Coordinates of C-alpha atoms and ligand atoms in Angstrom, one line a residue:
M1 CA 22.9 -9.4 8.6
E2 CA 20.9 -9.7 11.8
Q3 CA 21.5 -11.4 15.1
F4 CA 18.3 -13.3 16.0
K5 CA 18.4 -16.3 13.8
P6 CA 17.2 -19.9 13.6
D7 CA 19.7 -22.7 12.9
V8 CA 20.3 -23.8 9.3
N9 CA 17.2 -26.0 9.4
G10 CA 15.0 -23.2 10.6
F11 CA 14.8 -24.2 14.3
Y12 CA 14.6 -21.7 17.2
G13 CA 15.5 -24.2 19.9
E14 CA 13.0 -27.0 19.4
F15 CA 10.5 -24.9 17.4
G16 CA 10.3 -24.2 13.7
G17 CA 11.6 -26.4 10.9
A18 CA 9.9 -27.1 7.6
F19 CA 7.3 -29.9 7.9
V20 CA 5.8 -29.8 4.4
P21 CA 4.3 -32.3 2.0
E22 CA 6.8 -33.7 -0.6
M23 CA 5.1 -31.8 -3.4
L24 CA 6.2 -28.5 -1.8
Y25 CA 9.9 -29.5 -1.2
P26 CA 11.1 -27.8 -4.5
N27 CA 9.4 -24.5 -3.6
V28 CA 10.5 -24.4 0.0
Q29 CA 14.0 -25.5 -0.8
E30 CA 14.3 -22.9 -3.5
L31 CA 13.5 -20.3 -0.9
Q32 CA 15.7 -21.8 1.7
H33 CA 18.7 -21.9 -0.7
N34 CA 18.2 -18.4 -2.0
Y35 CA 16.5 -16.0 0.5
L36 CA 19.5 -14.9 2.5
E37 CA 21.8 -14.3 -0.5
I38 CA 19.0 -12.4 -2.4
I39 CA 17.8 -10.2 0.4
S40 CA 21.3 -9.3 1.7
S41 CA 22.4 -8.3 -1.8
K42 CA 23.1 -4.6 -2.4
S43 CA 20.6 -4.2 -5.2
F44 CA 17.8 -5.8 -3.2
Q45 CA 18.6 -3.7 -0.1
E46 CA 18.6 -0.5 -2.2
E47 CA 15.3 -1.3 -3.9
F48 CA 13.7 -2.5 -0.7
H49 CA 14.6 0.6 1.4
A50 CA 13.8 3.0 -1.4
L51 CA 10.3 1.5 -1.6
L52 CA 10.0 1.5 2.2
N53 CA 10.9 5.2 2.4
D54 CA 9.0 6.6 -0.6
Y55 CA 6.1 4.2 -1.2
V56 CA 5.3 2.8 2.3
G57 CA 6.2 6.1 4.1
R58 CA 8.9 4.9 6.4
P59 CA 10.2 5.7 8.9
T60 CA 6.9 5.7 10.7
P61 CA 6.7 8.2 13.6
L62 CA 7.5 7.2 17.2
Y63 CA 4.8 9.4 18.8
F64 CA 5.1 10.4 22.5
S65 CA 1.6 10.2 23.9
K66 CA 1.1 12.8 26.6
N67 CA -2.3 11.6 27.4
L68 CA -1.5 7.9 27.8
S69 CA 1.7 8.9 29.7
A70 CA -0.3 10.8 32.2
Q71 CA -3.0 8.1 32.5
F72 CA -0.5 5.3 33.1
N73 CA 2.2 7.2 34.9
A74 CA 5.0 6.3 32.5
Q75 CA 6.6 7.6 29.3
I76 CA 4.4 6.0 26.6
Y77 CA 5.4 6.1 22.9
L78 CA 3.3 4.7 20.1
K79 CA 5.1 3.3 17.1
R80 CA 2.8 4.4 14.3
E81 CA 2.7 1.4 11.9
D82 CA -0.9 2.4 11.3
L83 CA 0.5 5.3 9.2
C84 CA 2.2 2.9 6.7
H85 CA 0.7 2.9 3.2
T86 CA -2.3 0.5 3.4
G87 CA -2.7 1.1 7.1
A88 CA -0.6 -1.6 8.9
H89 CA 2.8 -3.1 9.3
K90 CA 2.0 -5.9 6.8
I91 CA 3.3 -4.0 3.8
N92 CA 6.9 -4.1 5.2
N93 CA 6.8 -7.8 4.5
T94 CA 4.9 -7.9 1.2
I95 CA 7.3 -5.4 -0.4
G96 CA 10.2 -7.6 0.7
Q97 CA 8.6 -10.8 -0.5
I98 CA 7.5 -9.4 -3.9
L99 CA 11.0 -8.2 -4.6
L100 CA 12.2 -11.7 -3.8
A101 CA 9.5 -13.4 -5.9
K102 CA 10.6 -11.2 -8.9
R103 CA 14.2 -12.2 -8.5
L104 CA 13.1 -15.8 -8.4
G105 CA 11.3 -15.3 -11.7
K106 CA 7.8 -16.0 -10.3
Q107 CA 4.7 -14.6 -12.2
K108 CA 1.9 -15.3 -9.7
I109 CA 1.4 -14.5 -6.1
I110 CA -0.9 -16.2 -3.6
A111 CA -1.5 -15.2 0.0
E112 CA -3.8 -15.9 2.9
T113 CA -5.4 -13.1 5.0
G114 CA -7.4 -12.8 8.2
A115 CA -8.0 -9.2 8.9
G116 CA -7.5 -8.4 5.3
Q117 CA -4.5 -6.1 6.0
H118 CA -2.0 -8.7 4.7
G119 CA -4.3 -9.3 1.7
V120 CA -4.5 -5.6 0.9
A121 CA -0.7 -5.2 1.3
T122 CA -0.1 -8.2 -1.0
A123 CA -2.6 -6.9 -3.6
T124 CA -0.9 -3.5 -3.4
A125 CA 2.6 -4.9 -3.9
C126 CA 1.2 -7.0 -6.9
A127 CA -0.4 -4.0 -8.5
L128 CA 2.9 -2.1 -8.1
M129 CA 5.0 -5.0 -9.6
N130 CA 2.4 -6.1 -12.2
M131 CA 1.9 -9.6 -10.8
E132 CA -1.2 -11.8 -10.8
C133 CA -2.7 -12.0 -7.3
C134 CA -5.0 -14.4 -5.6
I135 CA -5.9 -14.0 -1.9
Y136 CA -7.6 -16.7 0.3
M137 CA -9.8 -15.4 3.1
G138 CA -12.2 -17.2 5.5
D139 CA -15.9 -16.6 4.8
I140 CA -16.4 -15.2 8.3
D141 CA -13.5 -12.8 7.8
I142 CA -14.9 -11.7 4.4
A143 CA -18.0 -10.6 6.3
R144 CA -16.4 -8.9 9.2
Q145 CA -13.6 -7.2 7.3
Q146 CA -15.7 -6.1 4.3
P147 CA -13.9 -2.9 3.5
N148 CA -10.6 -4.7 3.0
V149 CA -12.2 -7.2 0.6
E150 CA -13.3 -4.4 -1.6
R151 CA -9.9 -2.8 -1.4
M152 CA -8.3 -6.0 -2.6
Q153 CA -10.7 -6.3 -5.5
L154 CA -10.1 -2.7 -6.5
L155 CA -6.4 -3.3 -6.5
G156 CA -7.0 -6.1 -9.0
A157 CA -6.7 -9.2 -6.8
T158 CA -9.0 -12.2 -6.9
V159 CA -10.4 -13.0 -3.4
V160 CA -11.3 -16.6 -2.8
A161 CA -13.6 -17.6 0.1
S162 CA -12.5 -20.4 2.4
T163 CA -15.5 -22.2 3.6
S164 CA -14.1 -25.0 5.7
G165 CA -13.5 -25.3 9.5
S166 CA -14.0 -22.0 11.4
K167 CA -13.9 -20.1 8.1
T168 CA -11.1 -17.9 9.4
L169 CA -7.4 -17.4 9.1
K170 CA -6.3 -21.1 9.7
D171 CA -8.6 -22.2 6.9
A172 CA -7.5 -19.5 4.5
T173 CA -3.9 -20.6 5.2
N174 CA -4.8 -24.3 4.5
D175 CA -6.4 -23.3 1.2
A176 CA -3.4 -21.1 0.2
I177 CA -1.0 -24.0 0.9
R178 CA -3.2 -26.3 -1.2
A179 CA -3.2 -23.8 -4.1
W180 CA 0.6 -23.6 -3.9
I181 CA 0.9 -27.3 -4.1
N182 CA -1.1 -27.2 -7.3
N183 CA 1.0 -24.4 -8.9
P184 CA 4.5 -25.1 -7.6
T185 CA 6.8 -23.6 -10.2
D186 CA 5.5 -20.2 -11.3
T187 CA 3.9 -19.1 -8.0
H188 CA 5.3 -17.5 -4.8
Y189 CA 3.3 -17.8 -1.6
I190 CA 3.6 -14.5 0.4
I191 CA 2.9 -15.7 4.0
G192 CA 1.7 -12.8 6.1
S193 CA 3.3 -13.5 9.4
V194 CA 6.3 -15.2 11.1
V195 CA 4.6 -18.6 10.6
G196 CA 5.0 -21.4 8.1
P197 CA 7.9 -23.6 7.1
H198 CA 11.5 -22.3 7.2
P199 CA 12.5 -19.9 5.8
Y200 CA 9.3 -17.9 6.3
P201 CA 9.6 -17.1 10.0
D202 CA 13.1 -15.8 9.6
M203 CA 12.4 -14.0 6.3
V204 CA 9.3 -12.2 7.6
S205 CA 11.2 -11.4 10.9
I206 CA 14.0 -9.8 8.9
F207 CA 11.6 -7.7 6.8
Q208 CA 9.6 -6.6 9.8
S209 CA 12.8 -5.9 11.9
V210 CA 12.8 -2.4 10.4
I211 CA 10.3 -1.5 13.1
S212 CA 12.7 -2.0 16.0
K213 CA 15.6 -0.6 14.0
E214 CA 13.7 2.6 13.7
I215 CA 12.6 2.5 17.4
Q216 CA 16.3 2.4 18.3
F217 CA 17.3 5.5 16.4
Q218 CA 14.1 7.4 17.2
L219 CA 14.6 6.8 21.0
Q220 CA 18.2 7.8 20.6
E221 CA 17.1 11.1 19.0
K222 CA 14.3 11.8 21.5
I223 CA 15.7 10.6 24.9
N224 CA 19.4 9.9 24.1
R225 CA 19.0 6.2 24.8
N226 CA 18.4 3.6 22.2
Y227 CA 16.2 1.1 24.0
P228 CA 12.9 1.2 25.8
D229 CA 12.1 -0.5 29.2
Y230 CA 9.1 -2.3 27.6
V231 CA 7.9 -3.1 24.1
I232 CA 4.2 -4.2 24.0
A233 CA 2.7 -5.7 20.8
C234 CA -0.2 -7.9 19.9
V235 CA 0.4 -11.3 18.5
G236 CA -1.5 -13.3 16.0
G237 CA 1.1 -15.2 14.1
G238 CA 3.5 -12.7 15.5
S239 CA 5.0 -10.5 12.8
N240 CA 4.4 -7.0 14.2
A241 CA 5.6 -8.2 17.6
M242 CA 8.7 -9.8 16.1
G243 CA 9.4 -6.7 14.2
A244 CA 9.1 -4.5 17.3
F245 CA 11.1 -6.9 19.5
Y246 CA 13.8 -7.9 17.0
H247 CA 16.7 -5.6 17.9
F248 CA 15.9 -5.7 21.6
I249 CA 15.8 -9.5 22.0
D250 CA 19.4 -9.6 23.4
N251 CA 19.0 -6.5 25.5
K252 CA 18.2 -7.6 29.1
K253 CA 17.1 -4.1 30.0
T254 CA 14.1 -4.3 27.6
T255 CA 11.0 -6.4 28.7
L256 CA 9.2 -7.8 25.7
I257 CA 5.4 -8.4 26.1
A258 CA 3.4 -10.2 23.4
V259 CA -0.4 -9.9 23.8
E260 CA -2.5 -12.7 22.4
A261 CA -6.3 -12.8 22.1
A262 CA -8.2 -14.4 24.9
G263 CA -11.5 -14.1 23.0
N264 CA -14.3 -14.7 25.5
G265 CA -11.6 -15.6 28.2
I266 CA -9.0 -18.4 28.5
Q267 CA -11.3 -20.4 30.7
T268 CA -13.9 -20.6 27.9
N269 CA -13.5 -22.7 24.8
K270 CA -13.9 -19.5 22.7
T271 CA -10.4 -18.2 22.7
A272 CA -7.2 -17.8 20.6
A273 CA -4.7 -17.7 23.5
T274 CA -2.2 -20.1 22.0
I275 CA 0.6 -19.8 24.5
A276 CA -1.8 -19.9 27.5
L277 CA -3.6 -23.0 26.3
G278 CA -1.6 -24.6 23.5
K279 CA 0.5 -27.7 23.4
K280 CA 3.4 -28.5 21.2
G281 CA 2.6 -29.7 17.7
I282 CA 2.9 -28.9 14.0
I283 CA 0.8 -26.4 12.1
H284 CA 1.3 -24.9 8.7
G285 CA 4.7 -26.4 8.3
S286 CA 6.4 -25.6 11.6
K287 CA 6.6 -26.9 15.1
T288 CA 5.2 -24.6 17.7
Y289 CA 2.4 -24.3 20.3
L290 CA -1.1 -24.7 19.1
I291 CA -4.5 -25.1 20.6
Q292 CA -5.5 -28.7 20.2
T293 CA -7.5 -31.5 21.7
E294 CA -5.8 -34.4 23.6
D295 CA -5.6 -36.4 20.4
G296 CA -4.1 -33.6 18.4
Q297 CA -7.1 -32.1 16.6
I298 CA -6.9 -28.3 16.2
I299 CA -9.6 -26.6 18.3
E300 CA -11.3 -23.8 16.3
P301 CA -10.1 -20.5 17.8
H302 CA -12.1 -17.4 18.5
S303 CA -11.2 -13.8 18.7
I304 CA -13.3 -10.7 17.8
S305 CA -10.2 -9.7 15.9
A306 CA -9.7 -11.5 12.6
G307 CA -6.0 -11.0 12.6
L308 CA -5.5 -12.7 16.0
D309 CA -8.0 -15.5 15.4
Y310 CA -5.4 -18.2 14.8
P311 CA -4.8 -21.4 16.8
G312 CA -0.9 -21.2 16.5
I313 CA 1.9 -18.8 17.0
G314 CA 5.2 -18.2 15.1
P315 CA 7.9 -20.6 16.3
A316 CA 10.3 -17.8 17.3
H317 CA 7.6 -16.6 19.8
A318 CA 7.2 -20.1 21.2
Y319 CA 11.0 -20.1 21.7
L320 CA 11.2 -16.6 23.2
H321 CA 8.4 -17.6 25.6
D322 CA 9.9 -20.9 26.7
S323 CA 13.3 -19.3 27.2
T324 CA 11.7 -16.5 29.2
K325 CA 13.0 -13.8 26.8
S326 CA 9.4 -12.6 26.3
S327 CA 6.2 -12.6 28.4
V328 CA 3.1 -13.7 26.6
V329 CA -0.2 -12.4 28.1
S330 CA -3.7 -12.3 26.9
I331 CA -6.6 -9.8 26.6
T332 CA -10.3 -10.5 26.0
D333 CA -12.6 -9.2 23.3
D334 CA -14.3 -6.8 25.7
E335 CA -11.0 -5.4 27.0
A336 CA -9.8 -4.8 23.5
I337 CA -13.0 -3.0 22.4
Q338 CA -12.7 -0.8 25.5
A339 CA -9.1 0.0 24.7
A340 CA -9.9 0.9 21.1
F341 CA -12.6 3.3 22.2
D342 CA -10.3 4.8 24.8
L343 CA -7.5 5.5 22.3
S344 CA -10.0 6.9 19.8
K345 CA -11.4 9.4 22.3
K346 CA -8.2 10.2 24.2
E347 CA -5.7 10.4 21.4
G348 CA -7.8 10.8 18.2
I349 CA -6.3 7.6 16.8
I350 CA -8.7 4.7 15.9
P351 CA -6.6 1.6 16.2
A352 CA -7.2 -1.8 14.6
L353 CA -8.9 -4.4 16.8
E354 CA -5.7 -6.4 16.8
T355 CA -3.7 -3.5 18.0
A356 CA -6.3 -2.7 20.7
H357 CA -5.2 -5.9 22.5
A358 CA -1.7 -4.5 23.0
L359 CA -3.1 -1.1 24.2
A360 CA -5.5 -2.9 26.6
Y361 CA -2.5 -4.5 28.4
L362 CA -1.4 -1.1 29.6
H363 CA -4.2 -1.3 32.2
K364 CA -2.7 -4.5 33.6
M365 CA 0.8 -3.1 34.1
Q366 CA 2.4 -1.2 37.1
F367 CA 5.0 1.3 35.7
K368 CA 7.5 3.6 37.3
K369 CA 7.3 7.2 36.2
D370 CA 10.5 7.1 34.2
D371 CA 9.7 3.8 32.4
V372 CA 9.9 4.1 28.7
V373 CA 7.2 2.1 27.1
V374 CA 6.7 1.5 23.3
V375 CA 3.4 0.1 22.2
N376 CA 3.5 -1.1 18.6
L377 CA 0.4 0.5 17.0
S378 CA 0.3 -2.2 14.3
G379 CA -2.6 -0.9 12.3
R380 CA -5.5 1.5 11.9
G381 CA -9.1 0.7 12.7
D382 CA -11.0 1.7 9.5
K383 CA -11.5 -1.9 8.6
D384 CA -13.1 -2.6 12.0
M385 CA -15.8 0.1 11.8
L386 CA -18.5 -2.6 11.2
T387 CA -17.5 -4.2 14.6
Y388 CA -17.0 -0.9 16.4
K389 CA -20.4 0.4 15.3
K390 CA -22.1 -2.4 17.3
Y391 CA -20.6 -0.9 20.5
L392 CA -21.2 2.8 19.8
Ligands
LIG401 C1 -3.3 -4.4 12.3 C2 -2.9 -5.8 12.5 N1 -2.1 -6.0 13.7 C3 -1.7 -7.3 14.0 C4 -2.1 -8.4 13.2 C5 -1.6 -9.8 13.6 O1 -0.6 -10.3 12.8 P1 0.8 -10.4 13.3 O2 0.8 -11.2 14.6 O3 1.5 -11.2 12.3 O4 1.4 -9.1 13.5 C6 -2.8 -8.2 12.0 C7 -3.2 -9.3 11.2 O5 -3.9 -9.2 10.2 C8 -3.2 -6.9 11.7 O6 -4.0 -6.6 10.6

């Protein structure tokens, strides 16, 4: 179906794989054996694309920003994933996974969430498909992304607080995996990014690849050329970046830039810049880079943005980075806040704090006037008003 694939065991080079406790083998193997056949079937594709079009609101616009283009002296386009139903790219994946879960005969859904966007997108898909839904979310994230907690509850989901570790995304993921071990047969775990054991990184990449597919035909329509010079996207686990990169990975004319969260700065110990500081290891079922101590203990990450506050990165991004097919850079909390305020005032678009990291990187680039730049606007900022208010 698509060209950028791991090997049969889920490895991108040396990264990826499926390092799971024995109790999870049946679930993970069931997915590994069935996902490609199910999602490439005609009936799945028809149902998936009908929902993406009529329920999610795809294709999302590729908006040419005159103001940013003038400011940065380049041709700047914003891929408006913020205009998806529920306000972020996350729903592309949850619609795909819920259709898969139905076909596997599952009755219950569990998921982790950081910013709450994946939790809301999962709760939405569950409401649509009449599935029971339980979302794990770190205590700190419950406080800083309050509007999304209430949305999940309104949609009928149970939100369970994760109170261990840094009480953020990593800890919510640990709890979701634990819950899956306890309910192996009737439950599907909808992972929200290109992380986790094989086949999740590949499966989520395929569902999100609709983003770059649309960029291709939208650029063709607008500028008679189907690729940009640059794609810039923020990276937590890496799903919006992978979706925006996917169809350009083998195009040497396109530079792929993944922006991770530096938090207070990569020289401080309050950061989530995994590629900048991480070493190889295993987290949540796959081999990748992660921020850890000399003896392999995970260092609690920090980012002002709940969705980027994660000590690992999807294995495909680790591979793209090591093979120099992408550049991974970082942006601090303060730079992200500034970029969010700039876009709000200059374009009338309030971006998510995660997305603001990608926007902030525009300031660090030197473009030529004709360069075509696509920034993936992964989500809208309503959920971040509590944080933005502090800087008004
Ligand atoms: C709007 C938005 N952008 C980006 C992310 C980061 O996730 P990923 O790297 O998987 O795209 C999140 C995560 O919650 C998000 O809500």
